[in-house]
Amino acid sequence: MAVNGIQEPGRSPKTVASLDGVSVRRYTTGQVILDDITWTVRSGEHWALLGANGAGKTTVLRMIGALMHPTTGSVEVLGHRLGRVDVRELRAHIGLVSSAQKVPQDAAARTVVLTGHTGTVQPLWRKYDDEVRQRAEELLAELEIKDLAERPFGVCSGGQRARILVARALMADPSLLLLDEPFNALDLPSREDLIDAMHRLALTRPELATITVTHHLEELSPSIGHVLLLKEGRVLASGAAQEVLTGEQMTRCFGRPIEVSRHEGRWLARSGRS
């Protein structure tokens, strides 16, 4: 089986992930986590996945990342349906960035990036030839963290760690990049550095699709063009950002009055008066 993200002639934009009638239930309690989710992500699209805690955001991301299967419905990623594909091979072509990723704290940033080539926690040095090492150097430079190459991951700031993990995820040249709350616990400068980095990636990699899970509109880069709103495991709204990110929709999603504004491509949400 060959899994890749190369754009095929005459098939642009290409579907990179789709959920069709997907539901997820806990077998032990029967609790509904997701209910009848249908959603499609195409190459070059940049999506934000928003919703209150418990809305099902991480569960959706885990399925698209080939880390779990639905109870009912179908999930296709990079042209392959879950349940009919070796998920280990599929995961090698999906970039994932999460603050919960296990990374050796004493490993140098360059080493952490290199492990993205093998998809391992610990480095497999024999697998990293000159070409692989050169790619790691290029990604460190692209994410503007080349000066951190020898610094242990554990002493890097939160923002630096986030960009190191993005570089690691890009080592496999994925068609799909998943970001699970990448801005968690970042201060303002670090947040803005990461937003700038994600915007540059969108401009330099026109075929790359991204999905970002976040709680805050302020964390969305100007490249985010689509939004999926989840509420209690169901799709509340899905589509172009300017159509979904409205005060009315956000109020329905979060259950309190919310005002939404936009300035120079960046979004802002604040509590409105009841």
PDB file of N, CA and C in Angstrom, residues 172-240:
ATOM      1  N   ALA A 172       8.408  14.420   7.887  1.00  0.00           N
ATOM      2  CA  ALA A 172       7.863  13.400   6.984  1.00  0.00           C
ATOM      3  C   ALA A 172       7.192  14.008   5.760  1.00  0.00           C
ATOM      4  N   ASP A 173       7.289  15.336   5.621  1.00  0.00           N
ATOM      5  CA  ASP A 173       6.646  16.041   4.507  1.00  0.00           C
ATOM      6  C   ASP A 173       5.169  15.643   4.392  1.00  0.00           C
ATOM      7  N   PRO A 174       4.404  15.844   5.469  1.00  0.00           N
ATOM      8  CA  PRO A 174       3.015  15.390   5.485  1.00  0.00           C
ATOM      9  C   PRO A 174       2.109  16.226   4.592  1.00  0.00           C
ATOM     10  N   SER A 175       0.999  15.611   4.177  1.00  0.00           N
ATOM     11  CA  SER A 175      -0.042  16.335   3.451  1.00  0.00           C
ATOM     12  C   SER A 175      -1.013  16.992   4.421  1.00  0.00           C
ATOM     13  N   LEU A 176      -1.005  16.495   5.656  1.00  0.00           N
ATOM     14  CA  LEU A 176      -1.960  16.933   6.663  1.00  0.00           C
ATOM     15  C   LEU A 176      -1.231  17.169   7.966  1.00  0.00           C
ATOM     16  N   LEU A 177      -1.428  18.347   8.544  1.00  0.00           N
ATOM     17  CA  LEU A 177      -0.798  18.704   9.808  1.00  0.00           C
ATOM     18  C   LEU A 177      -1.889  18.984  10.834  1.00  0.00           C
ATOM     19  N   LEU A 178      -1.858  18.241  11.943  1.00  0.00           N
ATOM     20  CA  LEU A 178      -2.849  18.370  13.007  1.00  0.00           C
ATOM     21  C   LEU A 178      -2.204  19.037  14.213  1.00  0.00           C
ATOM     22  N   LEU A 179      -2.857  20.067  14.724  1.00  0.00           N
ATOM     23  CA  LEU A 179      -2.313  20.805  15.864  1.00  0.00           C
ATOM     24  C   LEU A 179      -3.345  20.812  16.986  1.00  0.00           C
ATOM     25  N   ASP A 180      -3.036  20.085  18.050  1.00  0.00           N
ATOM     26  CA  ASP A 180      -3.957  19.939  19.172  1.00  0.00           C
ATOM     27  C   ASP A 180      -3.575  20.913  20.279  1.00  0.00           C
ATOM     28  N   GLU A 181      -4.279  22.037  20.320  1.00  0.00           N
ATOM     29  CA  GLU A 181      -4.038  23.103  21.296  1.00  0.00           C
ATOM     30  C   GLU A 181      -2.551  23.456  21.387  1.00  0.00           C
ATOM     31  N   PRO A 182      -1.939  23.812  20.270  1.00  0.00           N
ATOM     32  CA  PRO A 182      -0.495  24.092  20.272  1.00  0.00           C
ATOM     33  C   PRO A 182      -0.110  25.347  21.038  1.00  0.00           C
ATOM     34  N   PHE A 183      -1.096  26.213  21.328  1.00  0.00           N
ATOM     35  CA  PHE A 183      -0.799  27.479  22.013  1.00  0.00           C
ATOM     36  C   PHE A 183      -0.970  27.371  23.523  1.00  0.00           C
ATOM     37  N   ASN A 184      -1.244  26.177  24.003  1.00  0.00           N
ATOM     38  CA  ASN A 184      -1.511  25.961  25.420  1.00  0.00           C
ATOM     39  C   ASN A 184      -0.354  26.482  26.288  1.00  0.00           C
ATOM     40  N   ALA A 185      -0.672  27.385  27.191  1.00  0.00           N
ATOM     41  CA  ALA A 185       0.264  27.927  28.187  1.00  0.00           C
ATOM     42  C   ALA A 185       1.350  28.816  27.585  1.00  0.00           C
ATOM     43  N   LEU A 186       1.185  29.293  26.360  1.00  0.00           N
ATOM     44  CA  LEU A 186       2.180  30.186  25.769  1.00  0.00           C
ATOM     45  C   LEU A 186       1.915  31.630  26.180  1.00  0.00           C
ATOM     46  N   ASP A 187       2.995  32.365  26.408  1.00  0.00           N
ATOM     47  CA  ASP A 187       2.828  33.793  26.666  1.00  0.00           C
ATOM     48  C   ASP A 187       2.599  34.510  25.338  1.00  0.00           C
ATOM     49  N   LEU A 188       2.316  35.806  25.407  1.00  0.00           N
ATOM     50  CA  LEU A 188       1.937  36.553  24.205  1.00  0.00           C
ATOM     51  C   LEU A 188       3.015  36.532  23.116  1.00  0.00           C
ATOM     52  N   PRO A 189       4.290  36.831  23.420  1.00  0.00           N
ATOM     53  CA  PRO A 189       5.297  36.786  22.351  1.00  0.00           C
ATOM     54  C   PRO A 189       5.431  35.400  21.729  1.00  0.00           C
ATOM     55  N   SER A 190       5.403  34.357  22.557  1.00  0.00           N
ATOM     56  CA  SER A 190       5.525  32.991  22.041  1.00  0.00           C
ATOM     57  C   SER A 190       4.337  32.627  21.166  1.00  0.00           C
ATOM     58  N   ARG A 191       3.157  33.056  21.597  1.00  0.00           N
ATOM     59  CA  ARG A 191       1.958  32.797  20.793  1.00  0.00           C
ATOM     60  C   ARG A 191       2.078  33.454  19.427  1.00  0.00           C
ATOM     61  N   GLU A 192       2.515  34.695  19.405  1.00  0.00           N
ATOM     62  CA  GLU A 192       2.616  35.412  18.142  1.00  0.00           C
ATOM     63  C   GLU A 192       3.693  34.817  17.241  1.00  0.00           C
ATOM     64  N   ASP A 193       4.796  34.348  17.827  1.00  0.00           N
ATOM     65  CA  ASP A 193       5.835  33.681  17.031  1.00  0.00           C
ATOM     66  C   ASP A 193       5.281  32.438  16.351  1.00  0.00           C
ATOM     67  N   LEU A 194       4.487  31.658  17.077  1.00  0.00           N
ATOM     68  CA  LEU A 194       3.925  30.435  16.509  1.00  0.00           C
ATOM     69  C   LEU A 194       2.880  30.761  15.446  1.00  0.00           C
ATOM     70  N   ILE A 195       2.063  31.770  15.693  1.00  0.00           N
ATOM     71  CA  ILE A 195       1.072  32.186  14.694  1.00  0.00           C
ATOM     72  C   ILE A 195       1.767  32.624  13.414  1.00  0.00           C
ATOM     73  N   ASP A 196       2.832  33.401  13.552  1.00  0.00           N
ATOM     74  CA  ASP A 196       3.591  33.841  12.378  1.00  0.00           C
ATOM     75  C   ASP A 196       4.171  32.639  11.632  1.00  0.00           C
ATOM     76  N   ALA A 197       4.671  31.665  12.381  1.00  0.00           N
ATOM     77  CA  ALA A 197       5.256  30.474  11.759  1.00  0.00           C
ATOM     78  C   ALA A 197       4.205  29.691  10.980  1.00  0.00           C
ATOM     79  N   MET A 198       3.021  29.551  11.546  1.00  0.00           N
ATOM     80  CA  MET A 198       1.960  28.805  10.868  1.00  0.00           C
ATOM     81  C   MET A 198       1.483  29.544   9.620  1.00  0.00           C
ATOM     82  N   HIS A 199       1.476  30.863   9.686  1.00  0.00           N
ATOM     83  CA  HIS A 199       1.071  31.637   8.516  1.00  0.00           C
ATOM     84  C   HIS A 199       2.094  31.490   7.393  1.00  0.00           C
ATOM     85  N   ARG A 200       3.366  31.476   7.741  1.00  0.00           N
ATOM     86  CA  ARG A 200       4.405  31.278   6.727  1.00  0.00           C
ATOM     87  C   ARG A 200       4.291  29.902   6.084  1.00  0.00           C
ATOM     88  N   LEU A 201       4.003  28.894   6.887  1.00  0.00           N
ATOM     89  CA  LEU A 201       3.857  27.545   6.335  1.00  0.00           C
ATOM     90  C   LEU A 201       2.716  27.491   5.324  1.00  0.00           C
ATOM     91  N   ALA A 202       1.642  28.179   5.625  1.00  0.00           N
ATOM     92  CA  ALA A 202       0.496  28.196   4.708  1.00  0.00           C
ATOM     93  C   ALA A 202       0.869  28.836   3.375  1.00  0.00           C
ATOM     94  N   LEU A 203       1.747  29.834   3.432  1.00  0.00           N
ATOM     95  CA  LEU A 203       2.139  30.531   2.217  1.00  0.00           C
ATOM     96  C   LEU A 203       3.161  29.738   1.408  1.00  0.00           C
ATOM     97  N   THR A 204       4.041  29.013   2.082  1.00  0.00           N
ATOM     98  CA  THR A 204       5.122  28.307   1.390  1.00  0.00           C
ATOM     99  C   THR A 204       4.779  26.878   1.016  1.00  0.00           C
ATOM    100  N   ARG A 205       3.701  26.331   1.603  1.00  0.00           N
ATOM    101  CA  ARG A 205       3.282  24.961   1.305  1.00  0.00           C
ATOM    102  C   ARG A 205       1.820  24.967   0.858  1.00  0.00           C
ATOM    103  N   PRO A 206       1.558  25.327  -0.387  1.00  0.00           N
ATOM    104  CA  PRO A 206       0.168  25.497  -0.838  1.00  0.00           C
ATOM    105  C   PRO A 206      -0.667  24.225  -0.822  1.00  0.00           C
ATOM    106  N   GLU A 207      -0.047  23.037  -0.793  1.00  0.00           N
ATOM    107  CA  GLU A 207      -0.807  21.792  -0.787  1.00  0.00           C
ATOM    108  C   GLU A 207      -1.088  21.288   0.630  1.00  0.00           C
ATOM    109  N   LEU A 208      -0.395  21.841   1.616  1.00  0.00           N
ATOM    110  CA  LEU A 208      -0.546  21.369   2.988  1.00  0.00           C
ATOM    111  C   LEU A 208      -1.901  21.769   3.558  1.00  0.00           C
ATOM    112  N   ALA A 209      -2.591  20.814   4.166  1.00  0.00           N
ATOM    113  CA  ALA A 209      -3.831  21.089   4.888  1.00  0.00           C
ATOM    114  C   ALA A 209      -3.535  21.047   6.383  1.00  0.00           C
ATOM    115  N   THR A 210      -4.148  21.947   7.143  1.00  0.00           N
ATOM    116  CA  THR A 210      -3.943  21.962   8.586  1.00  0.00           C
ATOM    117  C   THR A 210      -5.281  22.008   9.314  1.00  0.00           C
ATOM    118  N   ILE A 211      -5.290  21.411  10.499  1.00  0.00           N
ATOM    119  CA  ILE A 211      -6.452  21.481  11.397  1.00  0.00           C
ATOM    120  C   ILE A 211      -5.918  21.874  12.759  1.00  0.00           C
ATOM    121  N   THR A 212      -6.408  22.986  13.287  1.00  0.00           N
ATOM    122  CA  THR A 212      -5.938  23.500  14.572  1.00  0.00           C
ATOM    123  C   THR A 212      -7.071  23.478  15.581  1.00  0.00           C
ATOM    124  N   VAL A 213      -6.858  22.767  16.689  1.00  0.00           N
ATOM    125  CA  VAL A 213      -7.814  22.775  17.798  1.00  0.00           C
ATOM    126  C   VAL A 213      -7.385  23.852  18.777  1.00  0.00           C
ATOM    127  N   THR A 214      -8.301  24.743  19.090  1.00  0.00           N
ATOM    128  CA  THR A 214      -7.999  25.809  20.040  1.00  0.00           C
ATOM    129  C   THR A 214      -9.279  26.257  20.727  1.00  0.00           C
ATOM    130  N   HIS A 215      -9.102  27.017  21.794  1.00  0.00           N
ATOM    131  CA  HIS A 215     -10.250  27.595  22.504  1.00  0.00           C
ATOM    132  C   HIS A 215     -10.395  29.086  22.220  1.00  0.00           C
ATOM    133  N   HIS A 216      -9.390  29.687  21.599  1.00  0.00           N
ATOM    134  CA  HIS A 216      -9.354  31.142  21.501  1.00  0.00           C
ATOM    135  C   HIS A 216      -9.202  31.605  20.059  1.00  0.00           C
ATOM    136  N   LEU A 217     -10.090  32.479  19.615  1.00  0.00           N
ATOM    137  CA  LEU A 217     -10.013  33.002  18.250  1.00  0.00           C
ATOM    138  C   LEU A 217      -8.733  33.800  18.028  1.00  0.00           C
ATOM    139  N   GLU A 218      -8.204  34.397  19.097  1.00  0.00           N
ATOM    140  CA  GLU A 218      -6.989  35.194  18.973  1.00  0.00           C
ATOM    141  C   GLU A 218      -5.795  34.349  18.536  1.00  0.00           C
ATOM    142  N   GLU A 219      -5.900  33.042  18.670  1.00  0.00           N
ATOM    143  CA  GLU A 219      -4.798  32.150  18.308  1.00  0.00           C
ATOM    144  C   GLU A 219      -4.841  31.712  16.847  1.00  0.00           C
ATOM    145  N   LEU A 220      -5.845  32.155  16.119  1.00  0.00           N
ATOM    146  CA  LEU A 220      -5.966  31.753  14.717  1.00  0.00           C
ATOM    147  C   LEU A 220      -5.123  32.661  13.833  1.00  0.00           C
ATOM    148  N   SER A 221      -4.324  32.058  12.965  1.00  0.00           N
ATOM    149  CA  SER A 221      -3.519  32.856  12.046  1.00  0.00           C
ATOM    150  C   SER A 221      -4.403  33.360  10.908  1.00  0.00           C
ATOM    151  N   PRO A 222      -3.972  34.380  10.173  1.00  0.00           N
ATOM    152  CA  PRO A 222      -4.766  34.888   9.050  1.00  0.00           C
ATOM    153  C   PRO A 222      -4.989  33.846   7.960  1.00  0.00           C
ATOM    154  N   SER A 223      -4.215  32.762   7.976  1.00  0.00           N
ATOM    155  CA  SER A 223      -4.368  31.729   6.947  1.00  0.00           C
ATOM    156  C   SER A 223      -5.554  30.801   7.210  1.00  0.00           C
ATOM    157  N   ILE A 224      -6.123  30.852   8.421  1.00  0.00           N
ATOM    158  CA  ILE A 224      -7.284  30.006   8.717  1.00  0.00           C
ATOM    159  C   ILE A 224      -8.464  30.481   7.887  1.00  0.00           C
ATOM    160  N   GLY A 225      -8.919  29.624   6.973  1.00  0.00           N
ATOM    161  CA  GLY A 225     -10.013  30.006   6.087  1.00  0.00           C
ATOM    162  C   GLY A 225     -11.309  29.286   6.346  1.00  0.00           C
ATOM    163  N   HIS A 226     -11.259  28.220   7.164  1.00  0.00           N
ATOM    164  CA  HIS A 226     -12.454  27.420   7.425  1.00  0.00           C
ATOM    165  C   HIS A 226     -12.540  27.082   8.911  1.00  0.00           C
ATOM    166  N   VAL A 227     -13.766  26.917   9.387  1.00  0.00           N
ATOM    167  CA  VAL A 227     -13.995  26.636  10.798  1.00  0.00           C
ATOM    168  C   VAL A 227     -15.076  25.577  10.946  1.00  0.00           C
ATOM    169  N   LEU A 228     -14.826  24.642  11.867  1.00  0.00           N
ATOM    170  CA  LEU A 228     -15.835  23.665  12.277  1.00  0.00           C
ATOM    171  C   LEU A 228     -16.163  23.937  13.733  1.00  0.00           C
ATOM    172  N   LEU A 229     -17.434  24.237  14.018  1.00  0.00           N
ATOM    173  CA  LEU A 229     -17.898  24.441  15.381  1.00  0.00           C
ATOM    174  C   LEU A 229     -18.594  23.180  15.868  1.00  0.00           C
ATOM    175  N   LEU A 230     -18.160  22.676  17.021  1.00  0.00           N
ATOM    176  CA  LEU A 230     -18.788  21.515  17.632  1.00  0.00           C
ATOM    177  C   LEU A 230     -19.484  21.915  18.923  1.00  0.00           C
ATOM    178  N   LYS A 231     -20.648  21.331  19.126  1.00  0.00           N
ATOM    179  CA  LYS A 231     -21.349  21.527  20.395  1.00  0.00           C
ATOM    180  C   LYS A 231     -21.964  20.203  20.818  1.00  0.00           C
ATOM    181  N   GLU A 232     -21.550  19.723  21.989  1.00  0.00           N
ATOM    182  CA  GLU A 232     -22.071  18.486  22.564  1.00  0.00           C
ATOM    183  C   GLU A 232     -21.992  17.332  21.572  1.00  0.00           C
ATOM    184  N   GLY A 233     -20.865  17.254  20.861  1.00  0.00           N
ATOM    185  CA  GLY A 233     -20.623  16.129  19.965  1.00  0.00           C
ATOM    186  C   GLY A 233     -21.258  16.216  18.604  1.00  0.00           C
ATOM    187  N   ARG A 234     -21.885  17.326  18.289  1.00  0.00           N
ATOM    188  CA  ARG A 234     -22.532  17.489  16.989  1.00  0.00           C
ATOM    189  C   ARG A 234     -21.983  18.717  16.271  1.00  0.00           C
ATOM    190  N   VAL A 235     -22.094  18.727  14.949  1.00  0.00           N
ATOM    191  CA  VAL A 235     -21.662  19.884  14.167  1.00  0.00           C
ATOM    192  C   VAL A 235     -22.698  20.983  14.309  1.00  0.00           C
ATOM    193  N   LEU A 236     -22.258  22.120  14.831  1.00  0.00           N
ATOM    194  CA  LEU A 236     -23.135  23.277  14.941  1.00  0.00           C
ATOM    195  C   LEU A 236     -23.052  24.122  13.677  1.00  0.00           C
ATOM    196  N   ALA A 237     -21.836  24.259  13.135  1.00  0.00           N
ATOM    197  CA  ALA A 237     -21.642  25.026  11.910  1.00  0.00           C
ATOM    198  C   ALA A 237     -20.314  24.616  11.293  1.00  0.00           C
ATOM    199  N   SER A 238     -20.249  24.708   9.973  1.00  0.00           N
ATOM    200  CA  SER A 238     -19.024  24.341   9.265  1.00  0.00           C
ATOM    201  C   SER A 238     -18.960  25.116   7.958  1.00  0.00           C
ATOM    202  N   GLY A 239     -17.788  25.687   7.662  1.00  0.00           N
ATOM    203  CA  GLY A 239     -17.661  26.404   6.407  1.00  0.00           C
ATOM    204  C   GLY A 239     -16.626  27.501   6.472  1.00  0.00           C
ATOM    205  N   ALA A 240     -16.769  28.482   5.601  1.00  0.00           N
ATOM    206  CA  ALA A 240     -15.831  29.599   5.532  1.00  0.00           C
ATOM    207  C   ALA A 240     -15.801  30.346   6.862  1.00  0.00           C
TER     208      ALA A 240
END
